[in-house]
Coordinates of C-alpha atoms in Angstrom, one line a residue:
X213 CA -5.6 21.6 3.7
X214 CA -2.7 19.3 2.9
X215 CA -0.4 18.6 0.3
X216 CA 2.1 14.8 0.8
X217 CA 4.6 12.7 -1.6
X218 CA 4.9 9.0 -1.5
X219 CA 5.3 5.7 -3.0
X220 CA 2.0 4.0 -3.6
X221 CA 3.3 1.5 -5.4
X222 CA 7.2 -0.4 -5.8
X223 CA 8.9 -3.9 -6.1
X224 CA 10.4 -5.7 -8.7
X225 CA 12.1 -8.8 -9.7
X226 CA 15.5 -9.5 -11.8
X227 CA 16.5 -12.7 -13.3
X228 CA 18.9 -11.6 -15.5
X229 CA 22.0 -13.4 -14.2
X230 CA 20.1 -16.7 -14.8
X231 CA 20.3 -17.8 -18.4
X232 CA 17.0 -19.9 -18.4
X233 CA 14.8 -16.7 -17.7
X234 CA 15.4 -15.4 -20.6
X235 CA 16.7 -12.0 -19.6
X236 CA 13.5 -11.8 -17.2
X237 CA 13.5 -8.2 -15.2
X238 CA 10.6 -6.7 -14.2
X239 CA 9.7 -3.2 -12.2
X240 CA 7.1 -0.7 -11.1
X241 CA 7.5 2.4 -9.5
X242 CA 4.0 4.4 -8.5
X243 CA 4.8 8.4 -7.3
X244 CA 1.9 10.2 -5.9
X245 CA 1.8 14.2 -5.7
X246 CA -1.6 14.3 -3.2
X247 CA -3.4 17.4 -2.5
X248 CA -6.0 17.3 0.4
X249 CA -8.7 19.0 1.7
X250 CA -10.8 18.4 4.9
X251 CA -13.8 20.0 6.8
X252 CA -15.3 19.4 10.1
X253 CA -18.9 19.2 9.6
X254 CA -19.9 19.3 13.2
X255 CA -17.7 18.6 16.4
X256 CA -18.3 14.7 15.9
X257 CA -18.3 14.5 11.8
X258 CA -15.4 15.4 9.4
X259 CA -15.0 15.0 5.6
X260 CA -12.2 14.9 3.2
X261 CA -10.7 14.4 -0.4
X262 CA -7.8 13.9 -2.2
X263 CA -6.4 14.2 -5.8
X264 CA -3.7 11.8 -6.1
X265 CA -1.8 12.7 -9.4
X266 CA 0.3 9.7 -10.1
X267 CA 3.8 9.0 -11.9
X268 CA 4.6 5.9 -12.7
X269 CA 7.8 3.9 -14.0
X270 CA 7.6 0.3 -15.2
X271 CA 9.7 -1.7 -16.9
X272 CA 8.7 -5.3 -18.2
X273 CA 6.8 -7.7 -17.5
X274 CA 6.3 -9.4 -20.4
X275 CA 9.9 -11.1 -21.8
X276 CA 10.9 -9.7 -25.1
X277 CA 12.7 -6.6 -25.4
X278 CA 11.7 -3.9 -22.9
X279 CA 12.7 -0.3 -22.1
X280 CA 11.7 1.3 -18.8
X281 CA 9.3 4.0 -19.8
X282 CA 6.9 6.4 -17.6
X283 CA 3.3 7.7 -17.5
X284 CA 0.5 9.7 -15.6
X285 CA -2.6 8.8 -14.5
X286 CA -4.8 10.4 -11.4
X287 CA -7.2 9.0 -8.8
X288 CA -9.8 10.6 -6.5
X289 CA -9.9 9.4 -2.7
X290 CA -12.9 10.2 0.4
X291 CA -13.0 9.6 3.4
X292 CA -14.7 10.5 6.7
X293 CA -14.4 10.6 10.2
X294 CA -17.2 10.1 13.1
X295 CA -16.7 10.0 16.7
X296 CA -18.9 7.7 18.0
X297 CA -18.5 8.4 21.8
X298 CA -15.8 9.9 24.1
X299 CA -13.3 8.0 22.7
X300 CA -14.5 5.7 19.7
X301 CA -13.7 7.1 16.4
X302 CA -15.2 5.1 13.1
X303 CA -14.0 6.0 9.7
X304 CA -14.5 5.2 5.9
X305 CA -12.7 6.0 2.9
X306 CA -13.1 5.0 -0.8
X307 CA -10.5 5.4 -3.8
X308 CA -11.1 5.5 -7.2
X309 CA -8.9 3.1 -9.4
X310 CA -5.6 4.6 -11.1
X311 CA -4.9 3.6 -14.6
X312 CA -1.4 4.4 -16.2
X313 CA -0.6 3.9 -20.3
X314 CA 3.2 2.7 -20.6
X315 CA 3.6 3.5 -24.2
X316 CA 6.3 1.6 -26.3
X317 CA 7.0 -0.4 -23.8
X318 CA 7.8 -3.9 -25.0
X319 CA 9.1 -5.6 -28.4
X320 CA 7.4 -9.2 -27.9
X321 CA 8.4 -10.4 -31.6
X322 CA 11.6 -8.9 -33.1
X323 CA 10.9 -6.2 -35.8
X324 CA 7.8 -5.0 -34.8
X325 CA 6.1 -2.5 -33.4
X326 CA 6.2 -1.7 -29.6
X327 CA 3.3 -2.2 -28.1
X328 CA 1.8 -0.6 -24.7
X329 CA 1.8 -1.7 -21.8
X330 CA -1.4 -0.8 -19.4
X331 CA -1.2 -1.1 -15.9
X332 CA -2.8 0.5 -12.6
X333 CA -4.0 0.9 -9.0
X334 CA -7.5 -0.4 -7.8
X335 CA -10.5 0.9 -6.7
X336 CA -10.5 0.3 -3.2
X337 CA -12.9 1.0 0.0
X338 CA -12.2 0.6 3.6
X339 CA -13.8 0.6 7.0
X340 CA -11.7 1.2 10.4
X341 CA -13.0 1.5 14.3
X342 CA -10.8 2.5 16.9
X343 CA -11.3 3.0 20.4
X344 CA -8.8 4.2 23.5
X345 CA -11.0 3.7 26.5
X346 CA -9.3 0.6 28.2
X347 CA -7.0 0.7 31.0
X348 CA -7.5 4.0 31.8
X349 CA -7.2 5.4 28.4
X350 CA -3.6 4.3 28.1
X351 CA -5.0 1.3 25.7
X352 CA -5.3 1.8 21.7
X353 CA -7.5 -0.5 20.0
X354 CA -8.1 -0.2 16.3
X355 CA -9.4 -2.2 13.6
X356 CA -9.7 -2.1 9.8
X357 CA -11.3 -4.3 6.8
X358 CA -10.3 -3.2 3.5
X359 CA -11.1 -4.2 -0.3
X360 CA -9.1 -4.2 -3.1
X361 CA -11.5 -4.9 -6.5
X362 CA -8.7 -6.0 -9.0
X363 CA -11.3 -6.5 -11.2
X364 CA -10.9 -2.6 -12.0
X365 CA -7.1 -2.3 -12.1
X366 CA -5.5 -2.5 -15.7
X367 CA -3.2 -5.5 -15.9
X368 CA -3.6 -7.1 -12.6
X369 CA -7.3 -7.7 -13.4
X370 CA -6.1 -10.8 -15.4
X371 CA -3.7 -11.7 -12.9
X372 CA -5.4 -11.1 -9.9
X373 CA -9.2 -11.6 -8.4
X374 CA -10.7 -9.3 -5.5
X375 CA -8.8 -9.2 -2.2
X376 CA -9.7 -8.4 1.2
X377 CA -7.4 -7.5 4.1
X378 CA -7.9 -7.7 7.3
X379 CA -5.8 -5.1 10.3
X380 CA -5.5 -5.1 13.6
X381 CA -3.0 -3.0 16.1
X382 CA -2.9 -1.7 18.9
X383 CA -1.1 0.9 20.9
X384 CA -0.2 1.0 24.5
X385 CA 1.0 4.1 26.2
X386 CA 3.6 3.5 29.0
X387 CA 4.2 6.5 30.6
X388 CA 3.5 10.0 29.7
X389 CA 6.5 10.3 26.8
X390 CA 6.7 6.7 26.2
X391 CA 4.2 4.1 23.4
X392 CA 4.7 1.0 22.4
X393 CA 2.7 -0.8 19.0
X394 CA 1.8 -4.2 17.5
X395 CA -0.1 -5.0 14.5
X396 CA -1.4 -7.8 12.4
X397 CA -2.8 -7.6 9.2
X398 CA -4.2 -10.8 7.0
X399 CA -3.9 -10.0 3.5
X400 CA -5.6 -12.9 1.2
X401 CA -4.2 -14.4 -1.5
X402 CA -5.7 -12.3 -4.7
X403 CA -3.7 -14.4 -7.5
X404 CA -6.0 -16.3 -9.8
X405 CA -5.6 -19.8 -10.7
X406 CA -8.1 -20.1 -14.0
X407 CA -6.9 -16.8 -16.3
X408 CA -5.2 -18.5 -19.8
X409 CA -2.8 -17.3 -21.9
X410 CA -3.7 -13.5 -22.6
X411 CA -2.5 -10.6 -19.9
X412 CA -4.5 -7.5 -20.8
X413 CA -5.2 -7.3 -24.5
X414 CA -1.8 -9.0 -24.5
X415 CA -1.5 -12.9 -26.0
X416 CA 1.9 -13.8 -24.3
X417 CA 4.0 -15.6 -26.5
X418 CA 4.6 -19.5 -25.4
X419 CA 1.2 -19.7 -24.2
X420 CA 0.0 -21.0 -20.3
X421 CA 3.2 -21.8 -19.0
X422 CA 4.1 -18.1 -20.3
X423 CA 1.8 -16.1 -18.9
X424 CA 2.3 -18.2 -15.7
X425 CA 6.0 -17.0 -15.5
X426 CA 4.8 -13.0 -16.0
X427 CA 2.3 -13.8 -12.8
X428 CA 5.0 -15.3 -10.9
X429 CA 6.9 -11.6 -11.3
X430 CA 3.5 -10.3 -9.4
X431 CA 3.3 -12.9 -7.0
X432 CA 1.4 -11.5 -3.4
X433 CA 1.2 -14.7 -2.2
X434 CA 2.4 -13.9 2.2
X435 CA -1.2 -13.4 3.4
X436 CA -0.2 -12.9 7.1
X437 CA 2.2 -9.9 8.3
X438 CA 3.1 -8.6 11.8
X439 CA 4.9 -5.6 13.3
X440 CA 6.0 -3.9 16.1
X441 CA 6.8 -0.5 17.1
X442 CA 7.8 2.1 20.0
X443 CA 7.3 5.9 19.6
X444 CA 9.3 8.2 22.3
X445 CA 7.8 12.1 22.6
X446 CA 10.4 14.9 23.6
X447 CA 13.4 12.1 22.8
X448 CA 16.3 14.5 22.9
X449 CA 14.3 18.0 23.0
X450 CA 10.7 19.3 23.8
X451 CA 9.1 19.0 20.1
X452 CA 11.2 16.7 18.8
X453 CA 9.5 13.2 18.5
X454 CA 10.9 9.6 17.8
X455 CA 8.9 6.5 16.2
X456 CA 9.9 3.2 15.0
X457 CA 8.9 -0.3 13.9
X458 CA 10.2 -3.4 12.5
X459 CA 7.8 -5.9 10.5
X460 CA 7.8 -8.8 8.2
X461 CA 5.6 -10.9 5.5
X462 CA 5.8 -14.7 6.8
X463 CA 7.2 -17.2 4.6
X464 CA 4.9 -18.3 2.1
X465 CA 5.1 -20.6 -1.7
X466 CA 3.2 -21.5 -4.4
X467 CA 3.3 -23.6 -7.6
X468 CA 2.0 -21.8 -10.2
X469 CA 1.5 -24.3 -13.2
X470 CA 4.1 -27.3 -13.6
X471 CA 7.4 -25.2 -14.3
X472 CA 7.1 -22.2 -12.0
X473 CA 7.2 -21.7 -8.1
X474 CA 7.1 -18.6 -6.2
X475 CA 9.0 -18.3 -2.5
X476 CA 8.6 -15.3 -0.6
X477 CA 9.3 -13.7 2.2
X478 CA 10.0 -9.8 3.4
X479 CA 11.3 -7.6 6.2
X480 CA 11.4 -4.1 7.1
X481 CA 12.7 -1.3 9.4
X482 CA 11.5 2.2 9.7
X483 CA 12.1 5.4 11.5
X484 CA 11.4 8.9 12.2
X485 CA 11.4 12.1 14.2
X486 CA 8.6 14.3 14.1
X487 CA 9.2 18.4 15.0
X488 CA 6.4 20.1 16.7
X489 CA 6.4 23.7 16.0
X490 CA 4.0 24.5 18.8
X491 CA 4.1 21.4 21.9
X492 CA 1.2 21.1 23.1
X493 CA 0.6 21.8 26.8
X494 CA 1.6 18.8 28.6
X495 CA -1.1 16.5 30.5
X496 CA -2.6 18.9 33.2
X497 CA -1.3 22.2 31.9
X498 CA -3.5 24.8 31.2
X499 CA -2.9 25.7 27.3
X500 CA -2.2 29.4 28.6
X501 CA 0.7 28.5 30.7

């Protein structure tokens, strides 16, 4: 049994400072509160679920007048785990889409009613292998192909079509204490190029070039990333354990219509220390000693 917090979800954009977008700010904020449970079927075969019970925050898209405002939604997650062989593992998970109501979100015409604003997660299934049996076991290989169906995600269904991603890392174990990482993942470009003027039940005002400009604010257009890490056991004390990584999206653009391009690029760093209540026996050590 397990219980985590994180961010499924985050970006924005913000415009404001630039008179010809119109005041254009944009965010999203997705929270999940996830409660797990696993069981291990046999010594080869393991299950598990999850109840991910989402907050969001959003503010925007559309241009008019917009407040942020928050909602709930929940989602339903399996997955299981096979060892194929002494040290192949294969594993599958599927995740049903999350759909949040934003209510009173946006003013598109002055003096009328707010209207809301739907938008969620989508129903995704992924496939992974991995396999530690090279160079004397010291050598992590993994692999994972993943599907995102758009089609089923409020909002970004008439921004977006279906989107496969591709990862690959691996993991090589220096010495005893000491593991260093790479990994590539090829994320396809999911925007679509043939959805007109309506976003949702929404009919943007200003028409194509409109609705362009609320895609652009959505833009996932970097289809390759990279990163790199090193992980350090026992760094300063016996339990106490040290990862970290740096990554980035490459450069990418894209013209969407005749008045809008996107240009984007990312970077990141991350770290962490793990505490291990009870170390495990090191390599060779009986576990009664």
């Amino acid at each position: 049994m397990g219980l985590a917090v994180f961010g499924a979800a985050g970006g924005g954009s913000d415009y404001v400072q630039v008179p010809e977008s119109n005041g254009t700010s944009a965010y999203l904020l997705l929270l999940q509160f996830a409660p797990s449970i696993a069981f291990e079927i046999t010594d080869r075969l393991s299950i598990g679920a999850t109840m991910f019970i989402g907050d969001g925050y959003s503010s925007g898209p559309l241009l008019g007048k917009s407040a942020m405002t928050n909602a709930y939604a929940l989602r339903g997650g399996f997955g299981l785990d096979y060892q194929l062989g002494d040290a192949t593992w294969l594993g599958a998970y599927y995740q049903t889409n999350q759909d949040f109501r934003f209510q009173n979100q946006v003013v598109l015409v002055p003096k009328t009613r707010p209207i809301d604003v739907d938008m969620g997660l989508p129903q995704q299934v992924g496939v992974g292998i991995a396999n530690e049996s090279l160079l004397d076991g010291r050598l992590l290989l993994a692999a994972d192909a993943l599907y995102l169906d758009w089609r089923s995600a409020a909002l970004f269904k008439t921004l977006y079509v279906e989107q496969w991603v591709m990862q690959l890392g691996t993991q090589y174990r220096v010495t005893d204490r000491v593991k260093l990482r790479l990994g590539y993942a090829y994320a396809a470009n999911p925007l679509d190029g043939s959805f007109g003027s309506t976003i949702g039940p929404i009919q943007v005002p200003g028409g194509l070039p409109a609705a362009r400009y609320v895609q652009s604010q959505f833009a996932i257009i970097n289809e390759h990333r990279m990163a790199g890490g090193i992980g350090i056991r026992d760094l300063f004390m016996q339990g106490l354990d040290f990862d970290a990584f740096a990554g980035g999206m490459f450069p990418a653009s894209q013209s969407l219509g005749r008045s809008t391009t996107v240009s984007l690029a990312s970077y990141w760093l991350g770290l962490g220390f793990t505490w291990r209540f009870q170390p495990p026996p090191a390599p060779g050590q009986h576990p009664a000693t």
